[in-house]
PDB file of N, CA and C in Angstrom:
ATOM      1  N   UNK X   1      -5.044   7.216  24.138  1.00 95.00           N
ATOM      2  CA  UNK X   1      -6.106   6.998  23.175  1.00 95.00           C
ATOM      3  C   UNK X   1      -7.104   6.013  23.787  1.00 95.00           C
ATOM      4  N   UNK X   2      -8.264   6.687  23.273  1.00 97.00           N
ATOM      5  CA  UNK X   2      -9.581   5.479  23.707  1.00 97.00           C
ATOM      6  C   UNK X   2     -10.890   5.392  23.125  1.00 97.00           C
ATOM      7  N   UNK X   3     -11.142   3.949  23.016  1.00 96.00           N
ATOM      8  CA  UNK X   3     -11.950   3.305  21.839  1.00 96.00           C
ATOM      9  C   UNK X   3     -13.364   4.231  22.746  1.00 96.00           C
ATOM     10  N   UNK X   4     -13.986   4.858  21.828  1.00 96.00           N
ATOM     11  CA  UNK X   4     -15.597   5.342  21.997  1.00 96.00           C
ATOM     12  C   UNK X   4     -16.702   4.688  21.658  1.00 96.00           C
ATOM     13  N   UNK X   5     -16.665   3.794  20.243  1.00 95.00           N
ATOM     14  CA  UNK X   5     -17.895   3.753  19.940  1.00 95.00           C
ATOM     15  C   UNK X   5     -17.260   2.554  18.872  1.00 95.00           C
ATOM     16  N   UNK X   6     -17.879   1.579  18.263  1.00 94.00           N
ATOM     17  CA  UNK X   6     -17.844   0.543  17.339  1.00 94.00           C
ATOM     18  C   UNK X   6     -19.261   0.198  16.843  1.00 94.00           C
ATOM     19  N   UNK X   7     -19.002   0.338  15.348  1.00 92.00           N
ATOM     20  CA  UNK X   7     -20.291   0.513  14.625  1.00 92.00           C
ATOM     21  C   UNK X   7     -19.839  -1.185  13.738  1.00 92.00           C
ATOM     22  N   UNK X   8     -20.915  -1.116  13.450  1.00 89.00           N
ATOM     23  CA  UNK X   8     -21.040  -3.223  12.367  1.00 89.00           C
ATOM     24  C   UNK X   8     -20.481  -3.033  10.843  1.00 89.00           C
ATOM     25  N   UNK X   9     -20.318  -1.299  10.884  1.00 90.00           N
ATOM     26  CA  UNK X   9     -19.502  -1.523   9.254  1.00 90.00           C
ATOM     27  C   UNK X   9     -19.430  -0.091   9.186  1.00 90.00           C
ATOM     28  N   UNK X  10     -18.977   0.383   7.740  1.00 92.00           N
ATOM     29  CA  UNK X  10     -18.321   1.859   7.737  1.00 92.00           C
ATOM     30  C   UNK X  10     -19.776   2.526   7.297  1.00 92.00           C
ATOM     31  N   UNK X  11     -20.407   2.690   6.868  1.00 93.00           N
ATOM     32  CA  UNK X  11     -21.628   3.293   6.470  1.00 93.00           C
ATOM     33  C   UNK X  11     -22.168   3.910   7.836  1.00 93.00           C
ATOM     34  N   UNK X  12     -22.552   2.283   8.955  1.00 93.00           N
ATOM     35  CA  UNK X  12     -23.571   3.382  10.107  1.00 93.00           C
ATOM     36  C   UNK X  12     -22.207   3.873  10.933  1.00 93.00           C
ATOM     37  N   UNK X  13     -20.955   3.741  10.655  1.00 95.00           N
ATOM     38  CA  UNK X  13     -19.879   4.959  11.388  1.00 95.00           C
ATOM     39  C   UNK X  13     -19.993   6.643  11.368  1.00 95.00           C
ATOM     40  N   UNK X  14     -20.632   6.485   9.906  1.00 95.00           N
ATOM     41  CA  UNK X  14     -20.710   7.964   8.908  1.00 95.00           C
ATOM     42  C   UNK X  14     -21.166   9.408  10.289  1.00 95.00           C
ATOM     43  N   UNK X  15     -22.193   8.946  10.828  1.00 96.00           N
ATOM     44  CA  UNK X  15     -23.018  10.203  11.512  1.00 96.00           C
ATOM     45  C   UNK X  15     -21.973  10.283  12.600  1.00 96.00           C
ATOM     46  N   UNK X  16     -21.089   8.991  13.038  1.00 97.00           N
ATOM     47  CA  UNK X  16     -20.744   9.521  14.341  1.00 97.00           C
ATOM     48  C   UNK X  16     -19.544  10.055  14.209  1.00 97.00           C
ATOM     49  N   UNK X  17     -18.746  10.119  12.580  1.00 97.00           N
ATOM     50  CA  UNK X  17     -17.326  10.371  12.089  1.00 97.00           C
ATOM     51  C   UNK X  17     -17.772  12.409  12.184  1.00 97.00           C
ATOM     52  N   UNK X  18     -19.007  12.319  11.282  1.00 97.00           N
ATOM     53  CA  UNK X  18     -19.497  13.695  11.376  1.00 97.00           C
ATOM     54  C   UNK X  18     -19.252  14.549  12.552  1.00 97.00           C
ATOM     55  N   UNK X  19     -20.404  13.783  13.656  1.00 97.00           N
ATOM     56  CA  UNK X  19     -20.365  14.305  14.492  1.00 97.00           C
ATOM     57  C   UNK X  19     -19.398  14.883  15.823  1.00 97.00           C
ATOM     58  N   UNK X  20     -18.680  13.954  15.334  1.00 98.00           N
ATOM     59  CA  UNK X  20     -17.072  14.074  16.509  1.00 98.00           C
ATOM     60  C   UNK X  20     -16.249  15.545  15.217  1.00 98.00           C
ATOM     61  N   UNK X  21     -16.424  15.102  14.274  1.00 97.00           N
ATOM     62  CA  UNK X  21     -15.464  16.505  13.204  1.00 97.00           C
ATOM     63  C   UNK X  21     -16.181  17.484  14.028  1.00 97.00           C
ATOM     64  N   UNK X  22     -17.440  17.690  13.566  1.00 97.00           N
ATOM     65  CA  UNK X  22     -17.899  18.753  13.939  1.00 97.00           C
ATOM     66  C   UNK X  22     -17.924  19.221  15.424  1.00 97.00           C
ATOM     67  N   UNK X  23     -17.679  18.420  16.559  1.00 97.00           N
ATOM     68  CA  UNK X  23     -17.641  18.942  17.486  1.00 97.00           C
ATOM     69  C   UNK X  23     -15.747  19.349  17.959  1.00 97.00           C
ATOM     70  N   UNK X  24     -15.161  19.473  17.182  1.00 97.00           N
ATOM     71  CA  UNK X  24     -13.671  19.375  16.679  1.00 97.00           C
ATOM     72  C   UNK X  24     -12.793  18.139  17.855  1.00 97.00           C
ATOM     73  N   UNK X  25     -13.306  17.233  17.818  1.00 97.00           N
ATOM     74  CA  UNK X  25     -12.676  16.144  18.637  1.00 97.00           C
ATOM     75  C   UNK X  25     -12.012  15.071  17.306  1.00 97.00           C
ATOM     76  N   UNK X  26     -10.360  15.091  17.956  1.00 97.00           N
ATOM     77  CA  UNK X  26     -10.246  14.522  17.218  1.00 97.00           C
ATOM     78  C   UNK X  26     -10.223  13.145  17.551  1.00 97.00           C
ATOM     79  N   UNK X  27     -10.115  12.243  16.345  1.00 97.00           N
ATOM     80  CA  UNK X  27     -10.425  10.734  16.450  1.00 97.00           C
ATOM     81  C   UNK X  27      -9.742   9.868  15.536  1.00 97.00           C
ATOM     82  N   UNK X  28      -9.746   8.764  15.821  1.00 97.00           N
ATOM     83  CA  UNK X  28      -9.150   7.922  14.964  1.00 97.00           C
ATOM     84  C   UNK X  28     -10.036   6.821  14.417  1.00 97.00           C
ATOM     85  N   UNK X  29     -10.240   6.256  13.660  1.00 97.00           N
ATOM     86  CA  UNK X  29     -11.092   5.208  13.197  1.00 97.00           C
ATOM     87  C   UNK X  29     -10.054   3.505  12.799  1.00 97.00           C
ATOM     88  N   UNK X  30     -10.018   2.706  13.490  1.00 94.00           N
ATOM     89  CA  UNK X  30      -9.608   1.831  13.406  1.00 94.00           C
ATOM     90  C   UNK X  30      -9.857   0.577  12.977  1.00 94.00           C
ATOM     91  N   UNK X  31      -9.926  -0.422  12.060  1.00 90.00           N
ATOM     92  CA  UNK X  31     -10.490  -1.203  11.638  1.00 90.00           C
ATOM     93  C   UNK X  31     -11.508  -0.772  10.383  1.00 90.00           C
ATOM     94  N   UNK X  32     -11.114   0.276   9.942  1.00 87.00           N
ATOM     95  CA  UNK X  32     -11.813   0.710   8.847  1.00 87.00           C
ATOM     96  C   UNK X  32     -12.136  -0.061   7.309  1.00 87.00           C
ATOM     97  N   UNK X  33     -10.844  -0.635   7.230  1.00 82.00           N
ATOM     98  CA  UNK X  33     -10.719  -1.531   6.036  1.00 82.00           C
ATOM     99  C   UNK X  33     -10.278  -3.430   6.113  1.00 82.00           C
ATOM    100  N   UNK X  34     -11.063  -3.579   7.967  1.00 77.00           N
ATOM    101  CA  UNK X  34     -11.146  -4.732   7.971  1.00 77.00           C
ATOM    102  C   UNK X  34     -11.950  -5.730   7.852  1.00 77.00           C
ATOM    103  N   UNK X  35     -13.136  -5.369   6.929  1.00 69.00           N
ATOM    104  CA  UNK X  35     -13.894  -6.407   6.760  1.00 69.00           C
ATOM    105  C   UNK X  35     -13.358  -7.768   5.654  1.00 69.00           C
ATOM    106  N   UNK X  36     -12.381  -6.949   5.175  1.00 68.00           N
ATOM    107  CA  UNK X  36     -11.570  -8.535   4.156  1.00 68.00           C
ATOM    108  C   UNK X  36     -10.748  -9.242   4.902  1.00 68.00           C
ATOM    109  N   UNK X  37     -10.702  -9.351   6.524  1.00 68.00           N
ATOM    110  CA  UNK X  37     -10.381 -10.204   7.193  1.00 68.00           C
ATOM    111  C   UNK X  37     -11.441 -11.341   7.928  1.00 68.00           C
ATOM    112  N   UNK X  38     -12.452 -10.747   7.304  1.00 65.00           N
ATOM    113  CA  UNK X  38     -13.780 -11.554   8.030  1.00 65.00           C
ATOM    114  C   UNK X  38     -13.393 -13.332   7.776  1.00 65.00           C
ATOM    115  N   UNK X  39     -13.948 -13.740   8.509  1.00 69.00           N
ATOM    116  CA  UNK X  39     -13.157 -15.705   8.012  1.00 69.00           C
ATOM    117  C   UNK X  39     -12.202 -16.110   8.532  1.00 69.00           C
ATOM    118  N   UNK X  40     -11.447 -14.774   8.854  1.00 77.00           N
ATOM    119  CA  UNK X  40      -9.630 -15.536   9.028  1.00 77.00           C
ATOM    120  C   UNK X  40      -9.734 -14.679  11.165  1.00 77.00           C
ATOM    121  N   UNK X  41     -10.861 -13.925  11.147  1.00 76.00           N
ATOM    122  CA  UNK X  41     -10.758 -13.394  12.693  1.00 76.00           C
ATOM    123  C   UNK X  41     -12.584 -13.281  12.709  1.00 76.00           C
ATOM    124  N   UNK X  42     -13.160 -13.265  14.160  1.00 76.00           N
ATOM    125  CA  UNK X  42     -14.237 -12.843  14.544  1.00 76.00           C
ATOM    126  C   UNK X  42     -14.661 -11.743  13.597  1.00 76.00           C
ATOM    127  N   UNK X  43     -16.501 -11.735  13.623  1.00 74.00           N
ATOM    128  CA  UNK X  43     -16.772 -11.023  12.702  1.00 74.00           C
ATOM    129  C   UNK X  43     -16.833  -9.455  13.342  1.00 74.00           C
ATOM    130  N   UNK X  44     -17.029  -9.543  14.621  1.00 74.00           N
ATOM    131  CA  UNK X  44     -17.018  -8.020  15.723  1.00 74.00           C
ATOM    132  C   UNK X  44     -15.246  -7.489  15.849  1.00 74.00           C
ATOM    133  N   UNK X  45     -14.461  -8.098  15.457  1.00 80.00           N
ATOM    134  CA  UNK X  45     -13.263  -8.067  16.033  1.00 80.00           C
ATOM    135  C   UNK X  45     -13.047  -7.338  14.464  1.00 80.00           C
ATOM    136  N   UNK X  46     -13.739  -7.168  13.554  1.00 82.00           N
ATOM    137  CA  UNK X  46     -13.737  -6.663  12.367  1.00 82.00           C
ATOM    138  C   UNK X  46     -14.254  -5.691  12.155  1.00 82.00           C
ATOM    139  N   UNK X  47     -14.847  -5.227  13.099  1.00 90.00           N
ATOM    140  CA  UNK X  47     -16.270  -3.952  13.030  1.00 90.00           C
ATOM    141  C   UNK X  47     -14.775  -2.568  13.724  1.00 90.00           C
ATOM    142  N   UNK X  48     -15.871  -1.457  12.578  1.00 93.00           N
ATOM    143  CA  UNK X  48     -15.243  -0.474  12.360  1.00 93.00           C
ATOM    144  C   UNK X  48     -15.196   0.490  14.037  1.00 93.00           C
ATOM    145  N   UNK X  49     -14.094   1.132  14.562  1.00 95.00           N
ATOM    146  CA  UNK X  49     -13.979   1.523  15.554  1.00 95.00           C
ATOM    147  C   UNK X  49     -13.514   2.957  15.777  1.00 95.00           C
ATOM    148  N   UNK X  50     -14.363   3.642  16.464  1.00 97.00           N
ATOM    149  CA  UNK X  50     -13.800   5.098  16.813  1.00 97.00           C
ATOM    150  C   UNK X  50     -13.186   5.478  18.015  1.00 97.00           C
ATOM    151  N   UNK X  51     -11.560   5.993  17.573  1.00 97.00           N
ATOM    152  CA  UNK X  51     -10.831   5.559  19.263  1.00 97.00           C
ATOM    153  C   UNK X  51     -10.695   7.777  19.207  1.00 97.00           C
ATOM    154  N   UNK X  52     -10.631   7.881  20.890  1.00 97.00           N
ATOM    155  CA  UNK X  52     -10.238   9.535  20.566  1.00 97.00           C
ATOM    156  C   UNK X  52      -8.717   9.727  20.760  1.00 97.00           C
ATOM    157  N   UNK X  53      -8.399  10.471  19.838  1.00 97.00           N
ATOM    158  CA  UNK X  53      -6.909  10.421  20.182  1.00 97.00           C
ATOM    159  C   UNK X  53      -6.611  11.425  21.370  1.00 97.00           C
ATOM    160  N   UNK X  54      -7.223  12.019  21.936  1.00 96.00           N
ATOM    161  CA  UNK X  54      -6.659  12.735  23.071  1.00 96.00           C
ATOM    162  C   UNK X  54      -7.657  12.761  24.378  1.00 96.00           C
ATOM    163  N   UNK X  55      -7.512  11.825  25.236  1.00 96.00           N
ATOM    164  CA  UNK X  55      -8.107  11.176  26.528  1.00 96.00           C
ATOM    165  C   UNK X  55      -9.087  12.268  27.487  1.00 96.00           C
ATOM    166  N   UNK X  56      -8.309  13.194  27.126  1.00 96.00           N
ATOM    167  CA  UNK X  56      -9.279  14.033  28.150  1.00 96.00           C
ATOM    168  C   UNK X  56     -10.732  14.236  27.554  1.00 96.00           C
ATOM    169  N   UNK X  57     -10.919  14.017  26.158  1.00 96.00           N
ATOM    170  CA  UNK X  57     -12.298  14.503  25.343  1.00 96.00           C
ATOM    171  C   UNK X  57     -12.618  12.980  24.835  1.00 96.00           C
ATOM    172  N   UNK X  58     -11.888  11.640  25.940  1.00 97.00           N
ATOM    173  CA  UNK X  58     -13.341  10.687  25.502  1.00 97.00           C
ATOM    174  C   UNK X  58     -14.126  10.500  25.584  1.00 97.00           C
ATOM    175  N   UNK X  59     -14.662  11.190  27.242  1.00 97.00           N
ATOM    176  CA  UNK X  59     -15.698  10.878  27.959  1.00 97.00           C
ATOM    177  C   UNK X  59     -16.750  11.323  27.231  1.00 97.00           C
ATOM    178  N   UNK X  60     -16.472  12.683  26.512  1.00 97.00           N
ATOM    179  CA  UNK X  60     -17.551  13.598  26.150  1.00 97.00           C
ATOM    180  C   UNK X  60     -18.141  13.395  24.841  1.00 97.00           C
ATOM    181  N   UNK X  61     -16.763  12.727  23.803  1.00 97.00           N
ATOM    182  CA  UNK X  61     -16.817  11.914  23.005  1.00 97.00           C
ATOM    183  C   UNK X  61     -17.972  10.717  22.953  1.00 97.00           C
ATOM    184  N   UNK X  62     -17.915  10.044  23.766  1.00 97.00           N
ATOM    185  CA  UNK X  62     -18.491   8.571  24.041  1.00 97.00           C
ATOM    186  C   UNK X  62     -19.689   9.103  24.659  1.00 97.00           C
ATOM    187  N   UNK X  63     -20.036  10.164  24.847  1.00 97.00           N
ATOM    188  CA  UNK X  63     -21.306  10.879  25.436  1.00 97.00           C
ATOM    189  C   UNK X  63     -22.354  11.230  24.142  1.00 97.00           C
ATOM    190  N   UNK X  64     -21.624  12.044  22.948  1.00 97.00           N
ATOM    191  CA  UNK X  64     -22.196  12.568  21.928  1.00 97.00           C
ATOM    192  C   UNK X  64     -22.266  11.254  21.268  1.00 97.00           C
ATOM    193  N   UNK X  65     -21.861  10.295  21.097  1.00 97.00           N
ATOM    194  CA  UNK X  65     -21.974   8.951  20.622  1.00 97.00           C
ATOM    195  C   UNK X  65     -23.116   8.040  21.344  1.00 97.00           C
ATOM    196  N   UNK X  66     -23.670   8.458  22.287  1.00 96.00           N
ATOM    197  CA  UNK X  66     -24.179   7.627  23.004  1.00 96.00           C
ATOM    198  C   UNK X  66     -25.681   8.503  22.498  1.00 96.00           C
ATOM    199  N   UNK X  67     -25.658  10.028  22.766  1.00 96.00           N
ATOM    200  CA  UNK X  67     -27.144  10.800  22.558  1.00 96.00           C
ATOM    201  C   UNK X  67     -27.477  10.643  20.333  1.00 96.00           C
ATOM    202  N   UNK X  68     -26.171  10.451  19.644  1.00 95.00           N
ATOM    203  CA  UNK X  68     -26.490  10.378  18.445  1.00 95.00           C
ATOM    204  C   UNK X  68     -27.412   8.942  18.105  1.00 95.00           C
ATOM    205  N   UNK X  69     -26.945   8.039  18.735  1.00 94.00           N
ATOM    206  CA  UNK X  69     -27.554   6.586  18.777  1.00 94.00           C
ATOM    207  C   UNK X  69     -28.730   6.376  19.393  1.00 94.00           C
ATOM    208  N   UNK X  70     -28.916   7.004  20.650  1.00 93.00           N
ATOM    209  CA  UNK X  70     -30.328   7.325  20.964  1.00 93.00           C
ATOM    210  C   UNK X  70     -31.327   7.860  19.558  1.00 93.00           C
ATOM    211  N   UNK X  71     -30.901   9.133  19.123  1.00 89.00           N
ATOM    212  CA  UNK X  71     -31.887   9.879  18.079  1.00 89.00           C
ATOM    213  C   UNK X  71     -32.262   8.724  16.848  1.00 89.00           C
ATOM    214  N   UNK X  72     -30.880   8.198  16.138  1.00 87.00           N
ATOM    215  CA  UNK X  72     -30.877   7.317  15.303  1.00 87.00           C
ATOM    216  C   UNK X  72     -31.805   6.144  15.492  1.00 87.00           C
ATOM    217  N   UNK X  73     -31.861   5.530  16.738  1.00 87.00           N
ATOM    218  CA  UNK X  73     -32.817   4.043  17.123  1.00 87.00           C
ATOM    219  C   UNK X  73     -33.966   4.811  17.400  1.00 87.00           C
ATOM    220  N   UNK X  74     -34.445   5.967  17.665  1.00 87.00           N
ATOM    221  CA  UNK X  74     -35.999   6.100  17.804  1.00 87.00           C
ATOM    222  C   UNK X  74     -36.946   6.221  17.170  1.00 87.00           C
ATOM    223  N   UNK X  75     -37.518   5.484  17.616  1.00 85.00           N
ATOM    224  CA  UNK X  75     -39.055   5.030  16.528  1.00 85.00           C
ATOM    225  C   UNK X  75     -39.581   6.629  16.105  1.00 85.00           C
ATOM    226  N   UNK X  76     -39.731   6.629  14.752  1.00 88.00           N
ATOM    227  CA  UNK X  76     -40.123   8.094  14.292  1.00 88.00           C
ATOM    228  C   UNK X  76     -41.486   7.801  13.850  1.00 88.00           C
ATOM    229  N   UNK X  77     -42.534   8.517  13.611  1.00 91.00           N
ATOM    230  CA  UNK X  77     -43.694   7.936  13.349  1.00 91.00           C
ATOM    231  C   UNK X  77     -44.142   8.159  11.704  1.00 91.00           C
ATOM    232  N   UNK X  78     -45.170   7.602  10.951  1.00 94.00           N
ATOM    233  CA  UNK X  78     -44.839   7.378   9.729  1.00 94.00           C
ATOM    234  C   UNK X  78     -45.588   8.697   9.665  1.00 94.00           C
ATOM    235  N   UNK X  79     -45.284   8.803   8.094  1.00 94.00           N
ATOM    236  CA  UNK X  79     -45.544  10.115   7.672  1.00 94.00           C
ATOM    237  C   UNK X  79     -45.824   9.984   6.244  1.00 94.00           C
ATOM    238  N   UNK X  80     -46.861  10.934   5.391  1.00 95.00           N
ATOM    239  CA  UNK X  80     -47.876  11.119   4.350  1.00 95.00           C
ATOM    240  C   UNK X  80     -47.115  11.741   3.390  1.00 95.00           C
ATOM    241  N   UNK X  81     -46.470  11.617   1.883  1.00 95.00           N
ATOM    242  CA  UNK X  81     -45.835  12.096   1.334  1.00 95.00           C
ATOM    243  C   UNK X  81     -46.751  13.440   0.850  1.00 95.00           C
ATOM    244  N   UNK X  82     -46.022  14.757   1.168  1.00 95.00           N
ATOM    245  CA  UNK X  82     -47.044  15.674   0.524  1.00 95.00           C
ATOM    246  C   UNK X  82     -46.994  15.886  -1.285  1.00 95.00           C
ATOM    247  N   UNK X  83     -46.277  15.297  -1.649  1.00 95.00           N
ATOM    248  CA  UNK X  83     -46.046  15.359  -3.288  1.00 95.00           C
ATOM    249  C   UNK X  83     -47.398  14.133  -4.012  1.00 95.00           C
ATOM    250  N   UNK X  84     -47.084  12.985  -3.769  1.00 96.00           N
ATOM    251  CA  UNK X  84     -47.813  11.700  -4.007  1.00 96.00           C
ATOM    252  C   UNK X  84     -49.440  11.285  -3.104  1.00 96.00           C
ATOM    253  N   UNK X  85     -49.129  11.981  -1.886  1.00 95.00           N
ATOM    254  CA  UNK X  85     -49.656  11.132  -0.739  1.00 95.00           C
ATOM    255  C   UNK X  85     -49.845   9.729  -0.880  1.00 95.00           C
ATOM    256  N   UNK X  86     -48.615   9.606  -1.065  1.00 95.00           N
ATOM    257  CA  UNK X  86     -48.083   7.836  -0.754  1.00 95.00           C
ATOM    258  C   UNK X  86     -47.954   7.408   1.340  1.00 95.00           C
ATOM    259  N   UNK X  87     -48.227   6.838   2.256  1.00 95.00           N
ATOM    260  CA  UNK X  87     -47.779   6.789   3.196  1.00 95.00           C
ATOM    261  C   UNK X  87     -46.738   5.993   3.225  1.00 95.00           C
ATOM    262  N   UNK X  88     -45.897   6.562   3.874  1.00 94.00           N
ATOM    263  CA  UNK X  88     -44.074   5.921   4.414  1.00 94.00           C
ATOM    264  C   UNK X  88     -43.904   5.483   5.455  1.00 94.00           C
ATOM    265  N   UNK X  89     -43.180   4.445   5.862  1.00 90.00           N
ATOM    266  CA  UNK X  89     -42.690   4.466   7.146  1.00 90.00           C
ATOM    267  C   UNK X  89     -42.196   5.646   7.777  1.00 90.00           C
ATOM    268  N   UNK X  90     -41.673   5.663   9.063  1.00 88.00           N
ATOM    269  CA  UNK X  90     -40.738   6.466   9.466  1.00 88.00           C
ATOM    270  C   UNK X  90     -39.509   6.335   9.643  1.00 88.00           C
ATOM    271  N   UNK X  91     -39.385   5.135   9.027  1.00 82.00           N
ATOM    272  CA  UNK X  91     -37.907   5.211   8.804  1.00 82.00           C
ATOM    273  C   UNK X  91     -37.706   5.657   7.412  1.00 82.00           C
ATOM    274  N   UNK X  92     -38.293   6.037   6.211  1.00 86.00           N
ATOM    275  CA  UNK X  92     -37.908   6.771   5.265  1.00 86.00           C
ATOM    276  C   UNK X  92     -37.738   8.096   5.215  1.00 86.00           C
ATOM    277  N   UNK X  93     -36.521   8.521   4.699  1.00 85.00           N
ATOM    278  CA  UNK X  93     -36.259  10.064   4.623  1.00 85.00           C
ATOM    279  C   UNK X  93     -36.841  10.684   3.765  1.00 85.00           C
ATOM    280  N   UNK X  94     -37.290   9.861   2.842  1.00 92.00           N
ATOM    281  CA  UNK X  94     -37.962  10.102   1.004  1.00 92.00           C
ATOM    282  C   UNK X  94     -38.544   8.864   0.750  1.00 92.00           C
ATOM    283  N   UNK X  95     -39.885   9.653   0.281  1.00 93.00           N
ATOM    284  CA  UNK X  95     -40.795   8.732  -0.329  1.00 93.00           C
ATOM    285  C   UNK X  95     -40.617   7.983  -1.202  1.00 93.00           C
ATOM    286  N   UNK X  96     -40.855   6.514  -0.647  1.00 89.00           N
ATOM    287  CA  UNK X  96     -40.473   5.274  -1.559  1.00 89.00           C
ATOM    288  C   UNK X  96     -41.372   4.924  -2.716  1.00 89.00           C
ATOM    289  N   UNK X  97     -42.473   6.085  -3.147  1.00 90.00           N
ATOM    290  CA  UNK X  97     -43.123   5.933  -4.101  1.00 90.00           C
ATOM    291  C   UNK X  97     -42.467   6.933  -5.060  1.00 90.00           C
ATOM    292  N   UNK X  98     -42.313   8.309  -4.980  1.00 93.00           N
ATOM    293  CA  UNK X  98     -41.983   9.139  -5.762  1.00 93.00           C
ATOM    294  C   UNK X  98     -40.453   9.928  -5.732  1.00 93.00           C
ATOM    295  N   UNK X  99     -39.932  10.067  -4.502  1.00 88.00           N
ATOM    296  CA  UNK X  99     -38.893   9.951  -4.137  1.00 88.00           C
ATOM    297  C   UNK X  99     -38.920  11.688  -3.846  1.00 88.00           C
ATOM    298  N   UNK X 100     -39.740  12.031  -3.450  1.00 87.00           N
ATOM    299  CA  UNK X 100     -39.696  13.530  -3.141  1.00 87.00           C
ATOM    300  C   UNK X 100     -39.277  13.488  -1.370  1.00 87.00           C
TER     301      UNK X 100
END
C-alpha cells in the first residue's frame, strides 16, 4: 500500500475519492475521521489521506491526482450570468446573485 495524495480535510478529498472509483483503482482513505484529534497531534498529521491498496496502480494513481489538482487550481476566467447578467468570478459554478 501507498499514500497518493493528502488533502486539508474530507470535502477537497471528494473529486479525488471520485476520481480514483471511477478509474476502478482501488484505495483506501486514511485519517478520514481525524480531525477530533487536532490539539492532541499536528494539524497535517490530521489531514485526510489517499493510500492505493494495490502498488502496482500508485504511480498512475498519484498521476490522475496530480492532473485533477492541476484542473482544480486553474485560474478560470470570470463569466456573465446568462439568467441575471450578474458578473461572477470564476471560481463560481452558479451565480452568486440568482443562483442559476
Amino acid at each position: 500500500m501507498k499514500k497518493i495524495f493528502t488533502a486539508s480535510n474530507n470535502i477537497e478529498l471528494e473529486p479525488y475519492k471520485a476520481m480514483l472509483s471511477e478509474a476502478n483503482i482501488k484505495f483506501l482513505v486514511k485519517n478520514e475521521f481525524a480531525m477530533a484529534t487536532v490539539g492532541e497531534i499536528p494539524v497535517n498529521e490530521s489531514w485526510p489521506q489517499i493510500w492505493a491498496i494495490e502498488n502496482q496502480f500508485a504511480d498512475n494513481a498519484r498521476q490522475l491526482c496530480v492532473e485533477l489538482e492541476k484542473t482544480i487550481l486553474a485560474d478560470k476566467d470570470d463569466w456573465q450570468c446568462q439568467e441575471c447578467g450578474e458578473n461572477n468570478g470564476g471560481n463560481f459554478e452558479f451565480c452568486w446573485q440568482c443562483g442559476d
